[in-house]
CSV table of C-alpha atoms and ligand atoms in Angstrom, one decimal:
chain,number,residue,atom,x,y,z
B,238,MET,CA,-6.0,27.0,-18.0
B,239,SER,CA,-3.0,27.5,-19.8
B,240,ASP,CA,-1.2,25.5,-17.2
B,241,LEU,CA,-3.4,22.2,-17.0
B,242,PRO,CA,-1.2,19.1,-17.9
B,243,GLY,CA,-1.0,19.0,-21.8
B,244,ILE,CA,-2.0,14.9,-23.2
B,245,VAL,CA,-1.3,13.3,-25.9
B,246,ILE,CA,-3.6,10.1,-26.6
B,247,THR,CA,-2.5,7.3,-29.5
B,248,GLY,CA,-4.0,5.2,-31.5
B,249,ALA,CA,-6.7,8.4,-31.6
B,250,SER,CA,-9.5,6.9,-34.0
B,251,GLY,CA,-9.8,3.4,-32.2
B,252,ARG,CA,-12.5,2.3,-29.8
B,253,MET,CA,-10.3,3.3,-26.8
B,254,GLY,CA,-8.6,6.6,-28.5
B,255,GLN,CA,-11.7,8.2,-29.5
B,256,MET,CA,-13.2,7.1,-25.9
B,257,LEU,CA,-10.2,9.1,-24.1
B,258,ILE,CA,-9.9,12.0,-26.6
B,259,ARG,CA,-13.7,12.9,-25.6
B,260,THR,CA,-12.6,12.1,-21.2
B,261,VAL,CA,-9.4,14.8,-21.5
B,262,VAL,CA,-11.9,17.1,-23.8
B,263,GLU,CA,-14.5,16.8,-21.1
B,264,SER,CA,-12.0,17.2,-18.3
B,265,LYS,CA,-11.5,20.3,-16.5
B,266,GLY,CA,-7.9,19.0,-14.9
B,267,ALA,CA,-6.0,18.6,-18.6
B,268,LYS,CA,-6.0,19.9,-22.1
B,269,LEU,CA,-5.3,17.8,-25.6
B,270,VAL,CA,-2.4,18.9,-27.1
B,271,GLY,CA,-2.3,16.1,-29.7
B,272,ALA,CA,-3.3,12.9,-30.9
B,273,VAL,CA,-1.5,10.4,-33.1
B,274,GLU,CA,-2.2,7.8,-35.7
B,275,ARG,CA,-0.3,5.4,-38.1
B,276,THR,CA,1.3,6.7,-41.2
B,277,GLY,CA,-1.2,6.4,-44.0
B,278,HIS,CA,-3.9,6.5,-41.8
B,279,ASP,CA,-6.9,9.2,-43.3
B,280,TRP,CA,-7.2,11.4,-40.5
B,281,ILE,CA,-3.6,12.3,-40.6
B,282,GLY,CA,-3.6,16.0,-40.9
B,283,GLN,CA,-7.4,16.5,-40.3
B,284,ASP,CA,-8.7,18.5,-37.2
B,285,LEU,CA,-9.4,15.4,-34.8
B,286,GLY,CA,-13.4,17.2,-34.0
B,287,VAL,CA,-14.0,17.0,-37.6
B,288,ALA,CA,-12.6,13.6,-38.1
B,289,MET,CA,-14.4,12.2,-35.4
B,290,GLY,CA,-17.3,13.4,-37.1
B,291,GLY,CA,-18.1,16.8,-34.9
B,292,THR,CA,-16.6,20.0,-34.3
B,293,ALA,CA,-13.2,21.2,-34.8
B,294,LEU,CA,-11.1,20.9,-31.7
B,295,GLY,CA,-8.0,22.7,-33.1
B,296,VAL,CA,-5.7,19.2,-32.9
B,297,ALA,CA,-4.6,18.0,-36.5
B,298,VAL,CA,-3.9,14.4,-36.3
B,299,THR,CA,-0.2,13.7,-37.0
B,300,ASP,CA,1.8,10.8,-37.6
B,301,ASP,CA,4.7,12.3,-36.2
B,302,PRO,CA,4.8,11.1,-32.1
B,303,LEU,CA,7.9,12.6,-30.8
B,304,ASP,CA,7.3,16.3,-32.1
B,305,ALA,CA,3.3,15.8,-30.4
B,306,PHE,CA,5.0,13.9,-27.5
B,307,ALA,CA,7.3,17.0,-27.2
B,308,LYS,CA,4.8,19.6,-26.8
B,309,ALA,CA,2.9,17.3,-23.7
B,310,GLN,CA,3.3,16.4,-20.2
B,311,ALA,CA,1.7,12.5,-20.8
B,312,VAL,CA,1.1,10.3,-23.6
B,313,ILE,CA,-2.5,7.7,-23.3
B,314,ASP,CA,-1.5,5.2,-25.1
B,315,PHE,CA,-4.0,2.0,-25.7
B,316,THR,CA,-3.0,0.5,-29.5
B,317,THR,CA,-0.7,-2.3,-30.5
B,318,PRO,CA,2.2,-4.3,-28.4
B,319,ASP,CA,4.8,-2.8,-31.1
B,320,ALA,CA,3.2,0.6,-31.0
B,321,THR,CA,3.3,1.1,-27.5
B,322,VAL,CA,7.1,-0.3,-27.4
B,323,GLU,CA,7.9,2.7,-29.9
B,324,PHE,CA,5.6,5.1,-28.6
B,325,ALA,CA,7.7,4.2,-24.9
B,326,ALA,CA,11.3,5.4,-26.2
B,327,LEU,CA,9.9,8.4,-27.8
B,328,ALA,CA,7.7,9.3,-24.6
B,329,ALA,CA,11.1,8.9,-22.0
B,330,GLN,CA,12.7,11.0,-24.7
B,331,ALA,CA,10.3,13.4,-24.3
B,332,ARG,CA,10.0,12.9,-20.5
B,333,ALA,CA,6.2,12.6,-20.8
B,334,VAL,CA,4.4,10.5,-18.4
B,335,HIS,CA,3.4,7.2,-20.2
B,336,VAL,CA,0.2,5.7,-19.5
B,337,ILE,CA,0.0,2.5,-21.0
B,338,GLY,CA,-3.7,0.3,-21.2
B,339,THR,CA,-2.4,-1.8,-24.3
B,340,THR,CA,-2.6,-5.6,-23.8
B,341,GLY,CA,-0.6,-8.5,-25.2
B,342,LEU,CA,2.5,-7.6,-24.5
B,343,GLU,CA,5.2,-10.4,-24.7
B,344,GLU,CA,8.3,-10.4,-22.7
B,345,THR,CA,10.2,-8.8,-25.6
B,346,HIS,CA,7.9,-5.8,-25.2
B,347,LEU,CA,8.0,-5.8,-22.0
B,348,GLU,CA,11.9,-5.7,-21.7
B,349,LYS,CA,11.6,-2.8,-23.8
B,350,ILE,CA,9.1,-0.5,-22.1
B,351,ARG,CA,11.5,-1.3,-18.7
B,352,LEU,CA,14.3,0.3,-20.3
B,353,ALA,CA,12.2,3.1,-21.2
B,354,ALA,CA,11.0,3.5,-17.1
B,355,ARG,CA,14.6,3.9,-16.0
B,356,HIS,CA,14.4,8.2,-17.6
B,357,ALA,CA,10.3,8.1,-17.7
B,358,ILE,CA,7.6,7.5,-15.4
B,359,VAL,CA,5.6,4.8,-17.1
B,360,VAL,CA,2.0,3.5,-15.6
B,361,ARG,CA,1.1,0.0,-17.3
B,362,ALA,CA,-2.3,-1.6,-16.4
B,363,GLY,CA,-4.2,-4.1,-18.6
B,364,ASN,CA,-7.4,-2.7,-17.0
B,365,MET,CA,-7.6,1.0,-15.5
B,366,SER,CA,-10.9,0.6,-13.8
B,367,LEU,CA,-11.5,1.0,-10.4
B,368,GLY,CA,-13.7,-2.0,-10.0
B,369,VAL,CA,-11.5,-4.3,-11.3
B,370,ASN,CA,-7.9,-3.6,-9.6
B,371,LEU,CA,-10.3,-4.1,-6.4
B,372,LEU,CA,-11.4,-7.3,-7.8
B,373,VAL,CA,-7.6,-7.7,-8.2
B,374,GLN,CA,-7.4,-7.2,-4.5
B,375,LEU,CA,-10.3,-9.8,-3.7
B,376,THR,CA,-9.0,-12.2,-5.9
B,377,LYS,CA,-5.7,-12.5,-4.2
B,378,LYS,CA,-7.3,-12.7,-0.8
B,379,VAL,CA,-9.8,-15.4,-1.6
B,380,ALA,CA,-7.3,-17.3,-3.0
B,381,ALA,CA,-5.1,-16.9,0.0
B,382,ALA,CA,-8.0,-18.1,2.3
B,383,LEU,CA,-9.0,-21.4,0.2
B,384,ASP,CA,-6.8,-23.9,-0.7
B,385,GLU,CA,-6.7,-26.0,-3.3
B,386,ASP,CA,-10.0,-28.1,-2.7
B,387,PHE,CA,-11.1,-25.4,-4.9
B,388,ASP,CA,-10.1,-25.0,-8.2
B,389,ILE,CA,-10.0,-21.3,-9.4
B,390,GLU,CA,-10.8,-20.5,-13.3
B,391,VAL,CA,-10.5,-17.1,-14.7
B,392,ILE,CA,-13.6,-16.8,-17.7
B,393,GLU,CA,-13.0,-13.2,-19.9
B,394,ALA,CA,-15.8,-12.4,-22.2
B,395,HIS,CA,-14.8,-9.4,-24.9
B,396,HIS,CA,-16.1,-7.4,-28.1
B,397,HIS,CA,-15.6,-9.6,-31.5
B,398,HIS,CA,-13.1,-7.2,-32.2
B,399,LYS,CA,-10.6,-8.1,-29.8
B,400,VAL,CA,-7.3,-9.7,-31.0
B,401,ASP,CA,-5.6,-11.1,-28.1
B,402,ALA,CA,-6.4,-13.5,-25.4
B,403,PRO,CA,-6.5,-14.2,-22.2
B,404,SER,CA,-7.5,-10.6,-22.1
B,405,GLY,CA,-4.8,-8.5,-20.0
B,406,THR,CA,-7.4,-7.9,-17.1
B,407,ALA,CA,-7.5,-12.1,-16.8
B,408,LEU,CA,-4.1,-12.3,-16.4
B,409,MET,CA,-4.2,-9.6,-14.1
B,410,LEU,CA,-6.8,-11.6,-12.2
B,411,GLY,CA,-4.6,-14.9,-12.8
B,412,GLU,CA,-1.3,-13.2,-11.6
B,413,ALA,CA,-3.0,-12.2,-8.3
B,414,ALA,CA,-5.1,-15.4,-7.6
B,415,ALA,CA,-1.7,-17.0,-7.9
B,416,GLU,CA,0.1,-14.5,-5.5
B,417,GLY,CA,-2.6,-15.4,-2.9
B,418,ARG,CA,-1.6,-18.9,-3.1
B,419,GLY,CA,2.1,-18.4,-3.4
B,420,VAL,CA,2.7,-20.2,-6.7
B,421,HIS,CA,3.9,-18.7,-10.1
B,422,LEU,CA,1.5,-18.5,-12.7
B,423,ALA,CA,3.9,-19.4,-15.3
B,424,ASP,CA,4.2,-22.9,-13.2
B,425,VAL,CA,0.2,-23.5,-13.2
B,426,SER,CA,-1.6,-21.5,-15.9
B,427,ASP,CA,-4.2,-23.5,-18.3
B,428,SER,CA,-5.3,-21.5,-21.3
B,429,GLY,CA,-5.3,-24.0,-24.0
B,430,ARG,CA,-7.9,-26.8,-23.5
B,431,ASP,CA,-9.0,-28.6,-26.6
B,432,GLY,CA,-9.9,-31.9,-27.0
B,433,ILE,CA,-9.0,-34.9,-24.7
B,434,THR,CA,-7.0,-32.8,-22.4
B,435,GLY,CA,-7.4,-35.3,-19.9
B,436,ALA,CA,-8.6,-34.5,-16.0
B,437,ARG,CA,-7.7,-30.9,-14.2
B,438,LYS,CA,-4.7,-30.6,-12.8
B,439,ARG,CA,-4.8,-29.8,-9.4
B,440,GLY,CA,-3.8,-26.1,-8.3
B,441,ASP,CA,-3.7,-25.4,-12.2
B,442,ILE,CA,-5.1,-21.6,-12.8
B,443,GLY,CA,-7.5,-22.4,-15.9
B,444,PHE,CA,-8.5,-19.1,-18.7
B,445,SER,CA,-11.5,-19.4,-20.9
B,446,ALA,CA,-11.9,-16.8,-23.4
B,447,ILE,CA,-15.3,-15.6,-25.3
B,448,ARG,CA,-15.8,-13.3,-28.0
B,449,GLY,CA,-19.3,-11.7,-29.6
B,450,GLY,CA,-20.6,-9.0,-30.3
B,451,ASP,CA,-19.8,-5.4,-28.6
B,452,ILE,CA,-19.2,-6.8,-25.1
B,453,VAL,CA,-16.8,-4.5,-23.7
B,454,GLY,CA,-15.5,-6.9,-21.0
B,455,GLU,CA,-16.3,-9.0,-18.6
B,456,HIS,CA,-14.4,-10.8,-16.1
B,457,ASP,CA,-15.6,-13.6,-13.7
B,458,VAL,CA,-12.8,-15.6,-10.6
B,459,MET,CA,-14.9,-18.6,-10.1
B,460,PHE,CA,-13.2,-20.5,-7.0
B,461,ALA,CA,-15.2,-24.1,-7.7
B,462,GLY,CA,-15.1,-26.9,-4.6
B,463,GLN,CA,-17.0,-29.6,-3.7
B,464,GLY,CA,-20.8,-28.5,-3.4
B,465,GLU,CA,-20.1,-25.0,-3.1
B,466,ARG,CA,-18.9,-22.2,-5.4
B,467,ILE,CA,-17.3,-18.5,-5.2
B,468,VAL,CA,-17.8,-16.2,-8.1
B,469,LEU,CA,-16.3,-12.9,-8.0
B,470,ARG,CA,-17.5,-10.4,-11.0
B,471,HIS,CA,-16.8,-7.2,-12.6
B,472,MET,CA,-19.1,-5.7,-15.7
B,473,ALA,CA,-17.5,-3.0,-17.7
B,474,THR,CA,-20.5,-1.8,-19.9
B,475,ASP,CA,-18.9,1.6,-20.7
B,476,ARG,CA,-15.6,2.0,-21.7
B,477,GLY,CA,-15.1,5.7,-19.7
B,478,ILE,CA,-14.5,3.7,-16.9
B,479,PHE,CA,-11.4,2.6,-18.7
B,480,ALA,CA,-10.6,6.5,-19.9
B,481,ARG,CA,-11.2,8.0,-16.8
B,482,GLY,CA,-8.7,5.7,-15.3
B,483,ALA,CA,-5.9,6.1,-17.5
B,484,LEU,CA,-6.3,9.9,-17.5
B,485,LYS,CA,-5.8,9.7,-13.6
B,486,ALA,CA,-3.0,8.2,-14.2
B,487,ALA,CA,-1.6,10.5,-16.7
B,488,LEU,CA,-2.5,13.2,-14.0
B,489,TRP,CA,-0.9,11.1,-11.0
B,490,GLY,CA,2.2,10.7,-13.1
B,491,GLN,CA,2.8,14.5,-12.7
B,492,GLY,CA,5.9,14.8,-10.5
B,493,HIS,CA,6.9,11.4,-10.0
B,494,LYS,CA,10.4,9.7,-9.7
B,495,PRO,CA,11.0,7.8,-13.3
B,496,GLY,CA,9.7,4.1,-12.9
B,497,GLU,CA,7.2,1.3,-13.6
B,498,TYR,CA,3.8,2.2,-11.5
B,499,ASP,CA,0.2,0.7,-11.9
B,500,MET,CA,-3.3,1.2,-11.0
B,501,MET,CA,-2.9,-0.2,-7.8
B,502,ASP,CA,-0.1,2.9,-7.0
B,503,VAL,CA,-2.5,5.4,-8.6
B,504,LEU,CA,-5.7,4.2,-7.0
B,505,GLY,CA,-3.5,3.6,-3.4
B,506,LEU,CA,-4.8,0.4,-3.4
B,507,SER,CA,-1.1,-1.3,-3.2
A,59,NDP,N1,-6.0,-1.0,-20.0
A,59,NDP,C1,-7.1,-1.0,-20.1
A,59,NDP,O1,-7.9,-0.6,-19.0
A,59,NDP,C2,-7.8,-1.3,-21.7
A,59,NDP,C3,-6.9,-1.9,-22.2
A,59,NDP,N2,-7.3,-2.2,-23.5
A,59,NDP,C4,-6.7,-2.2,-24.9
A,59,NDP,O2,-6.0,-1.0,-25.5
A,59,NDP,C5,-5.9,-1.6,-26.8
A,59,NDP,C6,-6.8,-0.8,-28.2
A,59,NDP,O3,-8.3,-1.2,-28.4
A,59,NDP,P1,-9.2,-0.7,-29.0
A,59,NDP,O4,-9.2,0.4,-28.4
A,59,NDP,O5,-10.5,-1.9,-28.4
A,59,NDP,O6,-8.5,-1.2,-30.1
A,59,NDP,P2,-8.3,-0.5,-32.1
A,59,NDP,O7,-8.4,-1.0,-32.3
A,59,NDP,O8,-9.8,0.3,-31.5
A,59,NDP,O9,-8.0,1.1,-31.4
A,59,NDP,C7,-5.8,0.8,-31.7
A,59,NDP,C8,-5.8,2.0,-32.4
A,59,NDP,O10,-4.4,2.4,-32.3
A,59,NDP,C9,-3.7,2.8,-33.6
A,59,NDP,N3,-2.8,2.0,-34.2
A,59,NDP,C10,-2.3,1.2,-34.2
A,59,NDP,N4,-0.8,1.5,-34.8
A,59,NDP,C11,-0.3,2.4,-34.6
A,59,NDP,C12,0.9,3.1,-34.3
A,59,NDP,N5,2.2,2.8,-35.0
A,59,NDP,N6,0.6,4.9,-34.2
A,59,NDP,C13,-0.8,4.9,-34.2
A,59,NDP,N7,-1.7,4.4,-33.9
A,59,NDP,C14,-1.7,2.9,-34.3
A,59,NDP,C15,-4.9,1.8,-34.8
A,59,NDP,O11,-5.1,2.6,-36.3
A,59,NDP,P3,-5.4,0.9,-37.4
A,59,NDP,O12,-6.8,0.7,-36.9
A,59,NDP,O13,-5.9,1.6,-38.3
A,59,NDP,O14,-4.2,-0.2,-37.4
A,59,NDP,C16,-6.4,2.0,-33.6
A,59,NDP,O15,-6.7,3.2,-34.2
A,59,NDP,C17,-5.6,-3.1,-27.0
A,59,NDP,O16,-4.9,-3.9,-26.2
A,59,NDP,C18,-7.2,-3.3,-25.9
A,59,NDP,O17,-7.0,-4.6,-25.0
A,59,NDP,C19,-8.9,-1.8,-24.3
A,59,NDP,C20,-9.7,-1.1,-23.2
A,59,NDP,C21,-9.3,-1.0,-21.9
A,60,LIG,O1,-9.5,-5.2,-25.5
A,60,LIG,C1,-10.4,-4.3,-24.5
A,60,LIG,O2,-11.5,-4.1,-25.2
A,60,LIG,C2,-10.3,-4.6,-23.5
A,60,LIG,N1,-9.0,-5.0,-23.0
A,60,LIG,C3,-8.8,-5.2,-21.1
A,60,LIG,C4,-8.0,-6.5,-21.5
A,60,LIG,O3,-7.5,-6.8,-22.5
A,60,LIG,O4,-8.6,-7.0,-20.5
A,60,LIG,C5,-9.3,-4.3,-20.7
A,60,LIG,C6,-11.3,-4.4,-20.7
A,60,LIG,O5,-11.4,-5.5,-20.6
A,60,LIG,C7,-11.2,-4.1,-22.2
């Protein structure tokens, strides 16, 4: 038991944080050794299990990430872009695998994560589920098979708490479609339609975001042609799929060389 890889969960009180804690605690292949929340959070200093409304887990919630990471083999991080950048530097210092599920990362954040990955194993994906990573591959194949007579639209739906759009998954799907077509997403992305937009530009890849209720995460990739449409769809109904993927990534990362990896590497889909 004590030889199992030790995992720290950041953003412990969050929707994904709590799901990750349950997943690690129930796992036979890893042990929970730390839980991090931001300074000032009312869980700090409490036993994690008690804070979650259950029985004690013997792990106190801390706001000292470096101290927690130093005792761990992996850090699983589904928080915010700024927090993730801070954790990337600290995980690299502690030589712990950093699994990043956080979305909404901009180029400035990605640059700092790249720097950390010179010294540490970083596994990052906008979606850690097997189903979505398969959908990414399918999207690339279908986009490569069809020409610009088929308009590509990525439509995503999420719960009303979500703060970023398009979702990380939608961007993965858009990148896959662009790659399949042999173009750069940045050159063809259309994500802000409102008002008199003019007609759709041939070759664009469009994004639409729905926010409502408790939708876990739904993604369609539509290829709309004349007289026919192909729609590839993934529907998440349980956050456990992301948590299980993240734990798999944390275990996969043990023993790999420093660098940036994604779920395609972990799942052997690349
Ligand atoms: N890649 C994937 O498969 C998936 C990715 N996600 C992504 O994961 C992220 C989190 O989602 P979700 O769990 O729904 O969001 P939540 O807002 O529920 O959770 C985020 C948690 O991070 C905490 N946090 C923020 N800043 C810090 C900090 N500096 N130190 C420690 N903790 C901090 C927040 O605390 P507080 O609320 O007190 O600020 C909160 O508890 C999002 O970017 C989301 O898109 C989600 C699902 C799947
Ligand atoms: O915020 C969420 O909830 C989710 N975020 C990820 C994303 O941005 O794609 C993954 C999943 O769809 C849930």
